[in-house]
PDB file of C-alpha atoms in Angstrom:
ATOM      1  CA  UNK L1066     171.227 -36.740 -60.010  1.00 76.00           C
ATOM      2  CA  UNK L1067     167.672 -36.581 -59.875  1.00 84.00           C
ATOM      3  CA  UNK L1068     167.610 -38.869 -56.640  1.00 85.00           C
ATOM      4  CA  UNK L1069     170.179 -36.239 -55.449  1.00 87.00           C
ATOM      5  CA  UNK L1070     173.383 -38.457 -55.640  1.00 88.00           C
ATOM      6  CA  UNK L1071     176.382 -35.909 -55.235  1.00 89.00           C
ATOM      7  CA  UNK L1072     178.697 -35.686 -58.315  1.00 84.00           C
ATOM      8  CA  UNK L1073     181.511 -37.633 -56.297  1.00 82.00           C
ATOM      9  CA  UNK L1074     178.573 -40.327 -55.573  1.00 86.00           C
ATOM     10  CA  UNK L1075     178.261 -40.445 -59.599  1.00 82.00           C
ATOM     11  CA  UNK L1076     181.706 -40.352 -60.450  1.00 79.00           C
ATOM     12  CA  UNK L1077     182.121 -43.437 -58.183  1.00 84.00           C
ATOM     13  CA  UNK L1078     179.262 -45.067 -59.539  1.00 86.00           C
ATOM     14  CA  UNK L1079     180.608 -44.653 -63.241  1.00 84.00           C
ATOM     15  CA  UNK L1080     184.246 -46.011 -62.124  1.00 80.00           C
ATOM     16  CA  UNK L1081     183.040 -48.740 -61.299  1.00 88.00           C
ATOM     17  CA  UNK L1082     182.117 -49.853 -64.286  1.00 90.00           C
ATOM     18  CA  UNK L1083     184.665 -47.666 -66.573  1.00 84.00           C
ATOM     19  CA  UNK L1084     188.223 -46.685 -65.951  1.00 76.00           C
ATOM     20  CA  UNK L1085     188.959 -43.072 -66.009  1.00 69.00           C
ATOM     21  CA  UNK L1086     190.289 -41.728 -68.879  1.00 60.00           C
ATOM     22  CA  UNK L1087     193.823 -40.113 -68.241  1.00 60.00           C
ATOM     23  CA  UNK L1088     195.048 -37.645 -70.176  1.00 58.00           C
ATOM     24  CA  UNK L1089     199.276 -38.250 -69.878  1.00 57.00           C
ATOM     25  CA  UNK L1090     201.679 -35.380 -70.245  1.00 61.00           C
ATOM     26  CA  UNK L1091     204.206 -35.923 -73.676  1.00 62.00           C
ATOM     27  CA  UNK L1092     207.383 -34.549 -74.553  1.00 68.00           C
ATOM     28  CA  UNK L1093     209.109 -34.990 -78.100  1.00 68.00           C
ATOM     29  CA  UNK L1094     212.939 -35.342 -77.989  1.00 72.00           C
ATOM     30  CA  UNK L1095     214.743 -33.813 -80.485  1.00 72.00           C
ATOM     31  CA  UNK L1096     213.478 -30.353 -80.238  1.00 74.00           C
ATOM     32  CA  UNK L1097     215.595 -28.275 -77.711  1.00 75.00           C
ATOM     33  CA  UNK L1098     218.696 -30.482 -79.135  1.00 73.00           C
ATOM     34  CA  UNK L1099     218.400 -29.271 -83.104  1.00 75.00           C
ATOM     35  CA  UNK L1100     217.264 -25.719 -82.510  1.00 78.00           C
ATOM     36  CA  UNK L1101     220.226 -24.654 -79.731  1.00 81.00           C
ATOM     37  CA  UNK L1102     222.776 -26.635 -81.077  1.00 78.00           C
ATOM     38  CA  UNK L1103     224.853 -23.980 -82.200  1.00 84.00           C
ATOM     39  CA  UNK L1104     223.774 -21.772 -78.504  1.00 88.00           C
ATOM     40  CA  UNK L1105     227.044 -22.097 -76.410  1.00 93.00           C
ATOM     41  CA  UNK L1106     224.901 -21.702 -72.818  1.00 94.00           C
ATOM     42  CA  UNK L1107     222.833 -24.453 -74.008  1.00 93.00           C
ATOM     43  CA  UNK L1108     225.827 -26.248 -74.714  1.00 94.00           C
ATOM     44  CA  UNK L1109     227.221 -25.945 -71.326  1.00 95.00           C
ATOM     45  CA  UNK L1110     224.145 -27.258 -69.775  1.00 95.00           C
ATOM     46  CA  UNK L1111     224.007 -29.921 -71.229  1.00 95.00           C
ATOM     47  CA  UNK L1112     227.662 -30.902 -70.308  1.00 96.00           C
ATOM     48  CA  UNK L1113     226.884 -30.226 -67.214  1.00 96.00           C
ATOM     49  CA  UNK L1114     224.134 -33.148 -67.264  1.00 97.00           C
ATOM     50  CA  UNK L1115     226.895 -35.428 -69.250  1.00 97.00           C
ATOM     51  CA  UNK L1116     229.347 -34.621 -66.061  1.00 97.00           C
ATOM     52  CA  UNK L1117     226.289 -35.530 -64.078  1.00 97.00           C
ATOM     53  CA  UNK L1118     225.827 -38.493 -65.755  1.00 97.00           C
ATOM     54  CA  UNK L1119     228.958 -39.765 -65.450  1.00 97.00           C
ATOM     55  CA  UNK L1120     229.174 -39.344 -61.159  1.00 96.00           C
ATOM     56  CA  UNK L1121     225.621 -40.960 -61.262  1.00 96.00           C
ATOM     57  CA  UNK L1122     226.273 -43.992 -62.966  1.00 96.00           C
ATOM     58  CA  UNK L1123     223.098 -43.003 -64.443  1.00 97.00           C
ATOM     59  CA  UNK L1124     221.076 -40.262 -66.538  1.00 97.00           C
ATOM     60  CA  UNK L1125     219.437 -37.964 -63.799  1.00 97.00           C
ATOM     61  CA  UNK L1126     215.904 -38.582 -63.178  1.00 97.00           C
ATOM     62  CA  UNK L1127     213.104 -36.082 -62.931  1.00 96.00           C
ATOM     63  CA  UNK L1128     209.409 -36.806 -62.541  1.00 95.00           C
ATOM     64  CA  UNK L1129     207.201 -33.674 -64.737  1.00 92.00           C
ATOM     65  CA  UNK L1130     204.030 -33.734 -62.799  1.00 90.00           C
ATOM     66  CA  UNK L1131     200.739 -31.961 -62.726  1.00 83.00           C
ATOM     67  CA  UNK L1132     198.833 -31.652 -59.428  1.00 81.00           C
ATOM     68  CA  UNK L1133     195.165 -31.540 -58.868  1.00 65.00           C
ATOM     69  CA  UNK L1134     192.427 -30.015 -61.280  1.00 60.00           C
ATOM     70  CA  UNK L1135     195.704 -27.846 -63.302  1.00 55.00           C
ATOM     71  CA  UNK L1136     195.140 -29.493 -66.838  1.00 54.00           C
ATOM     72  CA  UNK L1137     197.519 -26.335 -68.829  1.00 62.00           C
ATOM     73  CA  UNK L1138     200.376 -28.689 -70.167  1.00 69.00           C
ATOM     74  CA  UNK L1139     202.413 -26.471 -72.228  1.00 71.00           C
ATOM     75  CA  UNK L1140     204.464 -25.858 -70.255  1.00 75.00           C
ATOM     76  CA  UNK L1141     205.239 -28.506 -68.436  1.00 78.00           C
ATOM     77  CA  UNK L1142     205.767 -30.285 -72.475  1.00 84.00           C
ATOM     78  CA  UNK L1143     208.266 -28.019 -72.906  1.00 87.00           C
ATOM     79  CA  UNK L1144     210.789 -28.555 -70.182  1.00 90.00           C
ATOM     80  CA  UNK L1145     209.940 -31.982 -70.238  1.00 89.00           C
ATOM     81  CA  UNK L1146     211.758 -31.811 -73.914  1.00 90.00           C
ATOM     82  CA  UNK L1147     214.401 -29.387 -73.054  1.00 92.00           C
ATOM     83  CA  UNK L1148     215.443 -32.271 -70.360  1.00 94.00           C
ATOM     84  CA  UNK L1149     215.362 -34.934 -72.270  1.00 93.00           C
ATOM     85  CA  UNK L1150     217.411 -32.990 -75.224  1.00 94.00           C
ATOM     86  CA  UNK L1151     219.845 -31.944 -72.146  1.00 95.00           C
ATOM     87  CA  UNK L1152     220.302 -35.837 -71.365  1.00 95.00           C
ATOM     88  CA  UNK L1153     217.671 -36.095 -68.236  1.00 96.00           C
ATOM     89  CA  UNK L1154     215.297 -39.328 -67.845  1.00 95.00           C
ATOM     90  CA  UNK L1155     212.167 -37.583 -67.454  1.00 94.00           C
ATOM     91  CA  UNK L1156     209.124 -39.487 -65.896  1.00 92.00           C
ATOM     92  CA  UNK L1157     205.814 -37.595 -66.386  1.00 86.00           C
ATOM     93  CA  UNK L1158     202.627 -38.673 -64.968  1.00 80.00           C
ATOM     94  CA  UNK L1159     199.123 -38.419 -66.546  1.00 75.00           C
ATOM     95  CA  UNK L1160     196.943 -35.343 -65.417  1.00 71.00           C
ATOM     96  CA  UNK L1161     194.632 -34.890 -62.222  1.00 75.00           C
ATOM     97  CA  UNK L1162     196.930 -36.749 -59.568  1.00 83.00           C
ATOM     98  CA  UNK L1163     196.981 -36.296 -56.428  1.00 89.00           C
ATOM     99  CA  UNK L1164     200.186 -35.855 -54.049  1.00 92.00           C
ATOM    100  CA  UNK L1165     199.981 -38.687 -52.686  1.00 94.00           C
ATOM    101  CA  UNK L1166     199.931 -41.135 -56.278  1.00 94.00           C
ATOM    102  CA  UNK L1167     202.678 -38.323 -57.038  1.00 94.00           C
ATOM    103  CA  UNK L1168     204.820 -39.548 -53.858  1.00 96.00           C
ATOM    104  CA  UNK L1169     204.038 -43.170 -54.267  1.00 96.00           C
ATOM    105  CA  UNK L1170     205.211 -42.788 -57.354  1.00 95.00           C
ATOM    106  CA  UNK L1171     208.296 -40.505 -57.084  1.00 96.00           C
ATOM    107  CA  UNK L1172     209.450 -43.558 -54.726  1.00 97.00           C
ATOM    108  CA  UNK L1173     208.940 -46.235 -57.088  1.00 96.00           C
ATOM    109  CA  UNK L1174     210.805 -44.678 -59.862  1.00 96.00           C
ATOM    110  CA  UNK L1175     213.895 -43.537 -57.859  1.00 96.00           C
ATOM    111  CA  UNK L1176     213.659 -40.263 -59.140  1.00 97.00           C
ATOM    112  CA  UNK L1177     216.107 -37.277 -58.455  1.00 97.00           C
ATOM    113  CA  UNK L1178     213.684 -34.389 -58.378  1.00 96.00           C
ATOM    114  CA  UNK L1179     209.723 -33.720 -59.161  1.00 96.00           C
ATOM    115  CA  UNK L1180     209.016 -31.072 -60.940  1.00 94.00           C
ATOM    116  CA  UNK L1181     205.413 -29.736 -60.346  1.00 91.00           C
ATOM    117  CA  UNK L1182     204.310 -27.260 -63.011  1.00 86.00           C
ATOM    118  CA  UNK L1183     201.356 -25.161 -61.727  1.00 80.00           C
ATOM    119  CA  UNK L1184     199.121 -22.557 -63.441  1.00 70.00           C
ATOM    120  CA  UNK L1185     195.632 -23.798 -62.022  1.00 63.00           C
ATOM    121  CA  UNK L1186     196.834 -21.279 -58.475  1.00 65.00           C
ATOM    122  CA  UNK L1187     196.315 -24.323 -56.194  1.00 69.00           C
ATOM    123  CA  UNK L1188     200.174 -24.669 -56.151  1.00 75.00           C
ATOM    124  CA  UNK L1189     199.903 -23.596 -52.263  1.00 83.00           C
ATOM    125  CA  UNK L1190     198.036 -26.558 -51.080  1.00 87.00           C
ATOM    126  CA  UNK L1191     198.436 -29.074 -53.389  1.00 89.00           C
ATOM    127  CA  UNK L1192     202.257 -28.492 -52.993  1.00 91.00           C
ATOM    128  CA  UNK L1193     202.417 -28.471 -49.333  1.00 92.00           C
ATOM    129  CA  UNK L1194     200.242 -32.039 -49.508  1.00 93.00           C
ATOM    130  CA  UNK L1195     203.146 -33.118 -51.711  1.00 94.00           C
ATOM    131  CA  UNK L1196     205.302 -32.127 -49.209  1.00 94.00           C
ATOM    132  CA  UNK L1197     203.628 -33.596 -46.242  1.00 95.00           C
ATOM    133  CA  UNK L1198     203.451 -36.853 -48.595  1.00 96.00           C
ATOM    134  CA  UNK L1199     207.135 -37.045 -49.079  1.00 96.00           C
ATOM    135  CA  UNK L1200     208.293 -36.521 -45.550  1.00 95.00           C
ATOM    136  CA  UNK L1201     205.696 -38.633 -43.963  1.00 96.00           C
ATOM    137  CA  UNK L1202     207.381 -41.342 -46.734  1.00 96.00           C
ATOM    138  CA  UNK L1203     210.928 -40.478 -45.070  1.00 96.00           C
ATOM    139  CA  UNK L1204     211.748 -39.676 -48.611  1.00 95.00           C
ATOM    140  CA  UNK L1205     214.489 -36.540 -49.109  1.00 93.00           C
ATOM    141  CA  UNK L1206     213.278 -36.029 -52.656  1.00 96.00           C
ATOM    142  CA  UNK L1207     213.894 -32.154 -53.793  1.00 96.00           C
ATOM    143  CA  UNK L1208     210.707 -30.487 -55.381  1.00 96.00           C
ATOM    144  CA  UNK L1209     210.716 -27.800 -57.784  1.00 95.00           C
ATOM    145  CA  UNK L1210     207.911 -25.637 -58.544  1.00 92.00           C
ATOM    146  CA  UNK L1211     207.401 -24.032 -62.265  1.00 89.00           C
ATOM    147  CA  UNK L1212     204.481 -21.899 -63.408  1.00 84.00           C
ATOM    148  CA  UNK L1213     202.962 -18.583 -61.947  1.00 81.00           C
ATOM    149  CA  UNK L1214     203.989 -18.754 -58.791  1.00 80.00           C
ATOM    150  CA  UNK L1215     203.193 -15.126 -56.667  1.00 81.00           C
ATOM    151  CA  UNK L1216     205.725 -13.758 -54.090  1.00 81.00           C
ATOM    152  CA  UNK L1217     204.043 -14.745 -51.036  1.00 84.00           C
ATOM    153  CA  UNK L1218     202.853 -18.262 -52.761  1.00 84.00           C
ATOM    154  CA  UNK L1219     206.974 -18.654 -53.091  1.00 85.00           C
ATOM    155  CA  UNK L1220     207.786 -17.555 -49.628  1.00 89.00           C
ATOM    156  CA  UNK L1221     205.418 -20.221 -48.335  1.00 90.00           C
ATOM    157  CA  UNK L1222     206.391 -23.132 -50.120  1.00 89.00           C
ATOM    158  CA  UNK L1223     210.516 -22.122 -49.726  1.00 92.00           C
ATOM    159  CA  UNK L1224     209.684 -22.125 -45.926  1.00 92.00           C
ATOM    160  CA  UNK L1225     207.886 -25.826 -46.061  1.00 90.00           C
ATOM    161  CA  UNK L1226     210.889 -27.259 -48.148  1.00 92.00           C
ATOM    162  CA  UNK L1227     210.640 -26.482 -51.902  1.00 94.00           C
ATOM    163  CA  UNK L1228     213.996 -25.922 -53.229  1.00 95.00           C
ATOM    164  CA  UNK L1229     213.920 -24.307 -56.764  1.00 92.00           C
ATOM    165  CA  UNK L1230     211.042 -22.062 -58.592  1.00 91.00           C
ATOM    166  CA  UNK L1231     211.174 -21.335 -62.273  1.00 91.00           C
ATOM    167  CA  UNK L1232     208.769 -18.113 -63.250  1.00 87.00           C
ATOM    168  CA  UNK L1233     207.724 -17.692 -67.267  1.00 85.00           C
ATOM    169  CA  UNK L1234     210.155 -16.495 -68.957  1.00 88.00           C
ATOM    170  CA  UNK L1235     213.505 -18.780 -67.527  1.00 91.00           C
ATOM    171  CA  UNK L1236     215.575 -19.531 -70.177  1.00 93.00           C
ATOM    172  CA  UNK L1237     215.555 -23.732 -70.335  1.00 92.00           C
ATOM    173  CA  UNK L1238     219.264 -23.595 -70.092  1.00 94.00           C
ATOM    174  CA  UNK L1239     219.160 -21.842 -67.005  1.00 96.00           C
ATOM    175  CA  UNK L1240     216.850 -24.910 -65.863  1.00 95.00           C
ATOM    176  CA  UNK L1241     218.988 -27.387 -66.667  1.00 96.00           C
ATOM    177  CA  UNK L1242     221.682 -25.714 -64.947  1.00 96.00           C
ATOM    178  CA  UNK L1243     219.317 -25.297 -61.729  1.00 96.00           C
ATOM    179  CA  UNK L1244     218.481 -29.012 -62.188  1.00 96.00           C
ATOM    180  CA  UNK L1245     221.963 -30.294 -62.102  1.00 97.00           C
ATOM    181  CA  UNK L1246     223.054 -28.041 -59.045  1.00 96.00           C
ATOM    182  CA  UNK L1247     220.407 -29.443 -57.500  1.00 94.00           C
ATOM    183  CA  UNK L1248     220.436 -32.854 -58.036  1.00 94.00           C
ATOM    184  CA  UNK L1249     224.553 -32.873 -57.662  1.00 91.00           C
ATOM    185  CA  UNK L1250     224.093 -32.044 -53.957  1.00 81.00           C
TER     186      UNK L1250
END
């Protein structure tokens, strides 16, 4: 820095000699499944992803990502459980990727749906890069968006191809539901 090397100068410099440290997202199983057992819309979700199952050959795979700088996981922890508990394959990524690694890898694990969770308000452009990614892949792989999405943020990204957004507050078997609609088409 004092010879006034930029940051991304430094950052290179320091990779070269030691990986990055990635911070993955993890879900528990077991959680969603125990505490709704006894919920009966909970219980219809998740026979929905057993009738799912059953046409697929195959659980239904979603990738739980996190685009950019966004490092708020909560969220994203949570459904990740829900879906496993509902009888998804869920493939998560580790944080700070970029749409592109998110494509690449979408594509090499055959996956149903991403699932970008958002709260860092980049959603716009990283989202649309995603996008751009996927179609320039030829690949017809259906992206949600869940976080804080605004109106006009939602309007944008419905317009360039995003096909489901899930606001604070949606109940997880609603999610589920969503999920297997969409993945069922």
């Amino acid at each position: 820095m004092r010879a006034r090397a930029t940051v991304g100068e430094c950052t290179r410099a320091l990779e070269a000699v030691w990986p990055r440290h990635a911070i993955g997202l993890h879900a528990s199983a077991g959680i969603y499944e125990e505490t709704l057992s006894s919920d009966a819309r909970w219980k219809a979700a998740c026979e929905q992803v057993d009738e799912l199952t059953s046409t697929l050959g195959r659980k239904p795979r979603v990738m739980i990502t996190k685009l950019g700088q966004d490092g708020h996981d909560r969220g994203a922890q949570a459904v990740a459980a829900a879906l496993i508990d509902a009888g998804f394959e869920v493939v998560s990524n580790e944080f700070f990727i970029s749409p592109a690694e998110v494509a690449r890898r979408a594509l090499a694990n055959e996956v149903d749906m991403i699932g970008v969770s958002s709260l860092a308000g980049a959603h716009v452009e990283l989202t649309s890069q995603l996008m751009r990614e996927l179609r320039a892949r030829h690949a017809a792989i259906p992206v949600v968006l869940g976080g804080n999405v605004q109106a006009e943020s939602a309007g944008v990204l419905k317009a360039l191809g995003v096909a489901e957004f899930f606001l604070p507050g949606t109940r997880m078997h609603e999610i589920v539901l969503r999920l297997v609609r969409l993945v069922a088409c």
